[in-house]
mmCIF file of C-alpha atoms in Angstrom:
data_model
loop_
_atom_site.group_PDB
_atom_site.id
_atom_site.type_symbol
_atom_site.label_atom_id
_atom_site.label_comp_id
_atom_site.label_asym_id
_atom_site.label_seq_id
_atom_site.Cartn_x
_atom_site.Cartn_y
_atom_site.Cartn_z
ATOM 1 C CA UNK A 1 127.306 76.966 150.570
ATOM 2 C CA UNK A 2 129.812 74.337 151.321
ATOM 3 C CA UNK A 3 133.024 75.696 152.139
ATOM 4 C CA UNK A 4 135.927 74.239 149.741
ATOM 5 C CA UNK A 5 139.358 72.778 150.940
ATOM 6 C CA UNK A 6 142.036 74.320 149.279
ATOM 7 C CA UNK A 7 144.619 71.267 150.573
ATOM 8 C CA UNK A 8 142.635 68.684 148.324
ATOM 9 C CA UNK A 9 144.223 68.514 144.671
ATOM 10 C CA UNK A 10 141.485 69.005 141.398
ATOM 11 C CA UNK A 11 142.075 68.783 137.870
ATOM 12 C CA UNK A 12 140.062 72.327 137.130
ATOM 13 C CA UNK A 13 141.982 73.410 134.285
ATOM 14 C CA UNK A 14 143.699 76.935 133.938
ATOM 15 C CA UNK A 15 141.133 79.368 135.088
ATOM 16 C CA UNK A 16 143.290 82.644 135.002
ATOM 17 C CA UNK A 17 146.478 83.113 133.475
ATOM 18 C CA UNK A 18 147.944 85.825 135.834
ATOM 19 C CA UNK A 19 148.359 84.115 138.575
ATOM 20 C CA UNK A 20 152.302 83.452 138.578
ATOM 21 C CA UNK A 21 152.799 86.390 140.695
ATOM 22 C CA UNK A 22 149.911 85.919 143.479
ATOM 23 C CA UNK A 23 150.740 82.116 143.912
ATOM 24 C CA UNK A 24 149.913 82.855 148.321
ATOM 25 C CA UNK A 25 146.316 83.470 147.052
ATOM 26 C CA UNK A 26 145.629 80.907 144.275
ATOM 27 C CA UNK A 27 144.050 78.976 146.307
ATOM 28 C CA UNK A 28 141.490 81.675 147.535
ATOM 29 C CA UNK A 29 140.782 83.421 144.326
ATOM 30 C CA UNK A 30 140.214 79.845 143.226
ATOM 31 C CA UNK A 31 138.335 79.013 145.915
ATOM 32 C CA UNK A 32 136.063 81.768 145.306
ATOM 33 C CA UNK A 33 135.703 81.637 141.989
ATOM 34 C CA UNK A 34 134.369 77.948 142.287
ATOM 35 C CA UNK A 35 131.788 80.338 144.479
ATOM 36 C CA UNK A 36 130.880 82.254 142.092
ATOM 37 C CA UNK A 37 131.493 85.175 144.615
ATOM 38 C CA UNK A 38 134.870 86.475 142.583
ATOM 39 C CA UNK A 39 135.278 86.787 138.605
ATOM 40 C CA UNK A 40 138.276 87.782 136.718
ATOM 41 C CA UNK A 41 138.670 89.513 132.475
ATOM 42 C CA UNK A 42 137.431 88.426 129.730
ATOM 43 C CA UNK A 43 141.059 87.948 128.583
ATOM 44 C CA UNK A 44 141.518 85.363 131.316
ATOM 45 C CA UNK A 45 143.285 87.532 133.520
ATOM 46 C CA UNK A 46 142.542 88.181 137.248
ATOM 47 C CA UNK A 47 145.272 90.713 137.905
ATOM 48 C CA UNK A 48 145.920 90.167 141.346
ATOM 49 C CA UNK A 49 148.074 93.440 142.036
ATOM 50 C CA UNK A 50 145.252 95.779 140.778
ATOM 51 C CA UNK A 51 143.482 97.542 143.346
ATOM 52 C CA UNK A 52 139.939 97.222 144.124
ATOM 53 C CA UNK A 53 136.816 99.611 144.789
ATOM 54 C CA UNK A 54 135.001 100.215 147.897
ATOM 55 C CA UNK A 55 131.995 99.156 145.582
ATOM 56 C CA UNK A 56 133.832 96.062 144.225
ATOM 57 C CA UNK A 57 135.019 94.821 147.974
ATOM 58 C CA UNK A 58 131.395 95.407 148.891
ATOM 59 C CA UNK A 59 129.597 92.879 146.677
ATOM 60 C CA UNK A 60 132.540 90.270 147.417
ATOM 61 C CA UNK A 61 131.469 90.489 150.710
ATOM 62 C CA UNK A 62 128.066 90.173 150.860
ATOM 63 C CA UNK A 63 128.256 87.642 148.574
ATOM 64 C CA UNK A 64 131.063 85.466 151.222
ATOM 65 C CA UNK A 65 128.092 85.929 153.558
ATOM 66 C CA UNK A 66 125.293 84.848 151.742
ATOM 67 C CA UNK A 67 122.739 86.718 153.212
ATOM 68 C CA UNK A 68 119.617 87.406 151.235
ATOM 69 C CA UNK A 69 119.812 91.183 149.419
ATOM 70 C CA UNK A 70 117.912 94.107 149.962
ATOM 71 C CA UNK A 71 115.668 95.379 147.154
ATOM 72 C CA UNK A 72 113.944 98.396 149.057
ATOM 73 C CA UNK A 73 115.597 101.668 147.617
ATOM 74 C CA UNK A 74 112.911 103.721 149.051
ATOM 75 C CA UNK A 75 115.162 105.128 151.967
ATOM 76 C CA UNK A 76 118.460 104.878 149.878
ATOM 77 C CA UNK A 77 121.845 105.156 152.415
ATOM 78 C CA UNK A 78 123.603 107.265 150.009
ATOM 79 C CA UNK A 79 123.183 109.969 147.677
ATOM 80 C CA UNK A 80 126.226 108.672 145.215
ATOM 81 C CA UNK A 81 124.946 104.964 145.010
ATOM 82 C CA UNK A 82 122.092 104.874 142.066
ATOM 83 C CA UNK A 83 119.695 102.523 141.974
ATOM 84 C CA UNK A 84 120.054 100.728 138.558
ATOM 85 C CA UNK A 85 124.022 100.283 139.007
ATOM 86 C CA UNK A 86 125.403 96.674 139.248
ATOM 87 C CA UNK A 87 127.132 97.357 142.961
ATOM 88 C CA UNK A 88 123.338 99.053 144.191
ATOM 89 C CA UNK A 89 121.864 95.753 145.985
ATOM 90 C CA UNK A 90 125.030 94.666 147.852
ATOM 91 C CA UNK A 91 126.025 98.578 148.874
ATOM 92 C CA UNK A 92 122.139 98.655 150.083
ATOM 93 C CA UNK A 93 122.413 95.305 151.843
ATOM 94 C CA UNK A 94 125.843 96.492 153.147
ATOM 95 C CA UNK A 95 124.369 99.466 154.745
ATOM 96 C CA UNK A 96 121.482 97.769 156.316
ATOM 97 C CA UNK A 97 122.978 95.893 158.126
ATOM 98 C CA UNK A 98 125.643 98.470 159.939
ATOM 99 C CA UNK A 99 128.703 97.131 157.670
ATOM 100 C CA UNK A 100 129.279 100.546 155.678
ATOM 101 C CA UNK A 101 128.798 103.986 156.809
ATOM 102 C CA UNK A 102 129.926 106.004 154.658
ATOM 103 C CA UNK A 103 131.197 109.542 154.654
ATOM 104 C CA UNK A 104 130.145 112.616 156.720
ATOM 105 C CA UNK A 105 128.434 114.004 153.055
ATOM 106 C CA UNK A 106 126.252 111.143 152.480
ATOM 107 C CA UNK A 107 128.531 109.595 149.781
ATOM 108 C CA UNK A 108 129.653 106.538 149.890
ATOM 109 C CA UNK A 109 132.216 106.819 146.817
ATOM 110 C CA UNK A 110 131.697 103.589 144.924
ATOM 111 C CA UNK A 111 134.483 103.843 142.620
ATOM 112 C CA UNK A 112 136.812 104.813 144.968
ATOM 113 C CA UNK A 113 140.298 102.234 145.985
ATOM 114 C CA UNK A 114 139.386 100.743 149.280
ATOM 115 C CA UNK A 115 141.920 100.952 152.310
ATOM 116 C CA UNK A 116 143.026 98.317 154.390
ATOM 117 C CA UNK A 117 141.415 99.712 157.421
ATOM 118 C CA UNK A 118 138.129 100.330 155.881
ATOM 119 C CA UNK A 119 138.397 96.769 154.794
ATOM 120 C CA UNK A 120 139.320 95.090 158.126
ATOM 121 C CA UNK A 121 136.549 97.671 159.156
ATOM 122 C CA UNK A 122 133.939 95.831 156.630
ATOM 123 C CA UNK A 123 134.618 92.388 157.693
ATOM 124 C CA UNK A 124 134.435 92.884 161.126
ATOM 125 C CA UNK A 125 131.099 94.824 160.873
ATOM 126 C CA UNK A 126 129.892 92.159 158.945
ATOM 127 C CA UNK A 127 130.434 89.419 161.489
ATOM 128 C CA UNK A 128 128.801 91.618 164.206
ATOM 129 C CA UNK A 129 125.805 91.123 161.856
ATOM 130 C CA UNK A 130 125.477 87.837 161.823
ATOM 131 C CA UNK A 131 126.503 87.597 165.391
ATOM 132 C CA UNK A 132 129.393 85.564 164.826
ATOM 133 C CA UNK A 133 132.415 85.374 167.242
ATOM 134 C CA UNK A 134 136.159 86.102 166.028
ATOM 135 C CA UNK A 135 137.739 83.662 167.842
ATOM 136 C CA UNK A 136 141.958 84.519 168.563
ATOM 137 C CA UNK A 137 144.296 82.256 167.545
ATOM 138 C CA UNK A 138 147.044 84.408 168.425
ATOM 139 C CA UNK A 139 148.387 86.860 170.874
ATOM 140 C CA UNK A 140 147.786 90.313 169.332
ATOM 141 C CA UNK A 141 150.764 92.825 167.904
ATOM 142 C CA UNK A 142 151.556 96.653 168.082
ATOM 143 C CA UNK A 143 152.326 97.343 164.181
ATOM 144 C CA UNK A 144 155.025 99.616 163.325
ATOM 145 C CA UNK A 145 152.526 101.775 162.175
ATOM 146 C CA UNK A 146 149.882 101.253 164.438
ATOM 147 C CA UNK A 147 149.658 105.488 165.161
ATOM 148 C CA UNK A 148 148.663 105.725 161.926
ATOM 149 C CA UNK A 149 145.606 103.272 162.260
ATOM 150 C CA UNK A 150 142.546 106.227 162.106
ATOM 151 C CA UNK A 151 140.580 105.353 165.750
ATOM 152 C CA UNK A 152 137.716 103.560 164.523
ATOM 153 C CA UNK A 153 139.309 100.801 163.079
ATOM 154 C CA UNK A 154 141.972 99.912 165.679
ATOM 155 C CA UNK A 155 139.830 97.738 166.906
ATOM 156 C CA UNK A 156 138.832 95.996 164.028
ATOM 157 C CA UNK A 157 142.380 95.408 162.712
ATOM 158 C CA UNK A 158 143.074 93.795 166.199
ATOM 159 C CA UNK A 159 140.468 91.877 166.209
ATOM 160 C CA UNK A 160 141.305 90.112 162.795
ATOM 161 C CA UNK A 161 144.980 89.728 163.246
ATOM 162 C CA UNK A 162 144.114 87.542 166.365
ATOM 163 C CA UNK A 163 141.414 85.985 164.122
ATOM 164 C CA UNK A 164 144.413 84.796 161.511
ATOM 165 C CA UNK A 165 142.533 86.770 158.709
ATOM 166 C CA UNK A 166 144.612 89.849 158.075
ATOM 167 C CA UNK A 167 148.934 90.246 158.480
ATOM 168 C CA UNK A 168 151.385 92.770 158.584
ATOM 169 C CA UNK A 169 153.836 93.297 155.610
ATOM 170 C CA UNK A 170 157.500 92.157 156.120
ATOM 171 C CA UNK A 171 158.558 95.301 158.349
ATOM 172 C CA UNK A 172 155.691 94.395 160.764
ATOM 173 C CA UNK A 173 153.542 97.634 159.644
ATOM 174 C CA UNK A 174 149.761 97.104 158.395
ATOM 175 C CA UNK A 175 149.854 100.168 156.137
ATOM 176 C CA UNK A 176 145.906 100.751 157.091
ATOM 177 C CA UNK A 177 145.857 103.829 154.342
ATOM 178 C CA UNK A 178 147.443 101.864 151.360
ATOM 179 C CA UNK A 179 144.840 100.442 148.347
ATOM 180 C CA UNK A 180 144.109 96.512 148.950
ATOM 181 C CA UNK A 181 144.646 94.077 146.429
ATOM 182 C CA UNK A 182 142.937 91.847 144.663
ATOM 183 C CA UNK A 183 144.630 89.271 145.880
ATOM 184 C CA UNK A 184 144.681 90.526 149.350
ATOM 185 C CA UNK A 185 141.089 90.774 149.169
ATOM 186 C CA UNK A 186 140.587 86.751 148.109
ATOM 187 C CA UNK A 187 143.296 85.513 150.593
ATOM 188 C CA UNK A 188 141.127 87.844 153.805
ATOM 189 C CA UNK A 189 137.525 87.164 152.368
ATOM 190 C CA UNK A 190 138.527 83.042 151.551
ATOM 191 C CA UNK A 191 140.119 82.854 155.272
ATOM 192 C CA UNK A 192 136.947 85.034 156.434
ATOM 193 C CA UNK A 193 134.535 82.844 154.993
ATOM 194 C CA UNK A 194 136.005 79.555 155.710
ATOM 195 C CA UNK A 195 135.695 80.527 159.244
ATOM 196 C CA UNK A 196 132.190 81.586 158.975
ATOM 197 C CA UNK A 197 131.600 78.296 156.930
ATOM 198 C CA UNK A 198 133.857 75.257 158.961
ATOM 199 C CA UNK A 199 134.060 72.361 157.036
ATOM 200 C CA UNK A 200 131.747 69.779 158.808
ATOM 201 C CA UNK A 201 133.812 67.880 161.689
ATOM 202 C CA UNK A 202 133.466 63.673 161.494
ATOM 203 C CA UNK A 203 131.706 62.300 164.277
ATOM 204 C CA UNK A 204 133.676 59.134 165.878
ATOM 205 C CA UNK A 205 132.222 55.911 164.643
ATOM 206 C CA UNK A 206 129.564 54.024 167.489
ATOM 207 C CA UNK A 207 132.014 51.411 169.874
ATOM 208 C CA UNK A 208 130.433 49.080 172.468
ATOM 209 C CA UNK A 209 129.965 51.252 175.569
ATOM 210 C CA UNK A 210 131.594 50.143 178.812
ATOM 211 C CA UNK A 211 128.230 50.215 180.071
ATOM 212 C CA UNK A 212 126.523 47.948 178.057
ATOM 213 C CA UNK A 213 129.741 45.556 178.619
ATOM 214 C CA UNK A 214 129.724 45.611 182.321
ATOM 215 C CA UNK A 215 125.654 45.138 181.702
ATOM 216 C CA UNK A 216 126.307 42.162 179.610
ATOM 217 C CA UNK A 217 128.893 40.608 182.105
ATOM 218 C CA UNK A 218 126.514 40.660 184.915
ATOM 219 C CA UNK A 219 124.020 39.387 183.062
ATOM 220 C CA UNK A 220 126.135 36.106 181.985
ATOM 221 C CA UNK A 221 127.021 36.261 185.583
ATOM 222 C CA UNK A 222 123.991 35.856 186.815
ATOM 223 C CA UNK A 223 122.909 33.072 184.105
ATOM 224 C CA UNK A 224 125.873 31.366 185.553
ATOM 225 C CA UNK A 225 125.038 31.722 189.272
ATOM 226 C CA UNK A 226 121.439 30.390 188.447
ATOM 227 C CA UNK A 227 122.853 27.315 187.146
ATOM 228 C CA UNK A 228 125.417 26.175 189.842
ATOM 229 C CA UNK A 229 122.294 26.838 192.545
ATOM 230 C CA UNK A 230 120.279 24.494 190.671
ATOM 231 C CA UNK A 231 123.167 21.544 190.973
ATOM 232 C CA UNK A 232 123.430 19.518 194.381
ATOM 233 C CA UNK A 233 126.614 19.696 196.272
ATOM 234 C CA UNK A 234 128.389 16.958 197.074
ATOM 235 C CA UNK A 235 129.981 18.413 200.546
ATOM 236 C CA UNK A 236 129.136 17.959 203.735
ATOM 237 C CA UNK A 237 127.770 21.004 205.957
ATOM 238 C CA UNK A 238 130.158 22.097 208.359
ATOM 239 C CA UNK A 239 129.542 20.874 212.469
ATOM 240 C CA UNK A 240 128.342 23.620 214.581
ATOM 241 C CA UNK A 241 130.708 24.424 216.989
ATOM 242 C CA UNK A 242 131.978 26.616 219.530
ATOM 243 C CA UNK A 243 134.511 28.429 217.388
ATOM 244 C CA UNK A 244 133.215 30.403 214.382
ATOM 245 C CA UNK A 245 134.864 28.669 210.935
ATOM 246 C CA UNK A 246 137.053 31.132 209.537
ATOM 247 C CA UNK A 247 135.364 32.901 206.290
ATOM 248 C CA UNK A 248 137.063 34.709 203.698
ATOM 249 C CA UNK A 249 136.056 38.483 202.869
ATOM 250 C CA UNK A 250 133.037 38.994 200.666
ATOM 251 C CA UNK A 251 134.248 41.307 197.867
ATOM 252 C CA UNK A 252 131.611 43.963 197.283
ATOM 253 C CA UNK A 253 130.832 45.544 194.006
ATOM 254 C CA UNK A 254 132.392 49.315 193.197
ATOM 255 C CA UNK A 255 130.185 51.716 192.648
ATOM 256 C CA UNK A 256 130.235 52.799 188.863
ATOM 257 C CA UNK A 257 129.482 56.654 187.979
ATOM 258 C CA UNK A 258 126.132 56.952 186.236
#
């Protein structure tokens, strides 16, 4: 999947009509939606301030990494996570491969609002299993509320604000227990995937080496050279004599680095 840049104008007509309100994320719930990894309503809304479930977060996800699902419910993760519902294959895939836990009971709670820690948790769980490197792009912060952060996820919510994926709100806290939007969720899963999907870079168009110049030169050189030996010259040797004739310096060629 080729990753989409949201900086080049289209003509896709009006896709959602809610979007007013969440105009910082168009261009991620867009982008995803060209994906096919995000949907909205059937009335045409997306409703970008409605929360979104831990079972909901958890398809987008695996979907943004486009890994190939599990289909073996034979050793099932959970005890709340059926087979035959809709969120079953990317919960299963999920817990494969380390991204969800779940709780101490063996639930998982599919229905339940996700946080924003046990988001940041996801997506950084999720790049540990494809092996992928956060790079920083910034100096890490203490949030205002960075006590409240539950220990597990410190970590992870560090390691994506210095990845440019997640921000505070405007009084510098991250609010790590508070529901995540649906437009949160596009704007951290578009930046998320974009970096797991760079657009290709160009490669510089092929110049004339200074090798094969300097190659060239000697070459003509050399041509040149052959064809002066070949012509008589017209003056006289010089008489031997007890004082060496003055010469001038032979230049020598530089060495050139291989």
């Amino acid at each position: 999947i080729q990753p989409i840049d949201p900086s080049i104008p289209t003509d896709t007509p009006v896709i959602f009509t809610d979007l007013n309100d969440a105009e910082w994320s168009e261009s991620a719930i867009l982008g995803l939606y060209e994906l096919d990894i995000i949907g909205g309503y059937e009335d045409k809304s997306f409703r970008p301030n409605n929360s979104i479930t831990r079972a909901e977060f958890c398809k987008i996800l695996v979907l943004s990494l486009g890994v190939e699902l599990e289909q073996d419910y034979s050793q099932a993760e959970f005890t709340d996570v059926v087979e035959d519902e809709w969120y079953a294959p990317y919960v299963l895939t999920a817990a494969k491969g380390g991204i969800v836990s779940g709780y101490e009971n063996g639930t998982f709670m599919p229905d339940s609002d996700i946080t924003r820690e046990e988001a940041a948790a996801m997506v950084c769980r999720s790049a540990e299993y494809l092996g992928v490197d956060l790079n920083s792009v910034r100096l890490n912060i203490n949030f205002e509320d960075e006590q409240d952060i539950a220990e597990y996820a410190v970590g992870y919510v560090d390691n994506l604000y210095m990845a440019g994926i997640i921000n505070g709100d405007e009084n510098g806290c991250f609010r790590p227990f508070d529901s995540i939007s649906r437009a949160e969720t596009a704007k951290m899963l578009w930046d998320y995937y974009n970096i797991l999907n760079p657009p290709p870079t160009e490669e510089p168009e092929a110049t004339e080496s200074s090798e094969t110049v300097v190659g060239e030169r000697m070459a003509l050189d050399d041509e040149d050279t052959a064809e002066e030996d070949l012509e008589p010259t017209e003056e006289p040797l010089p008489e031997e004599s007890g004082t060496p004739q003055p010469t001038e310096p032979i230049e020598t060629a530089e060495p050139t680095e291989e």
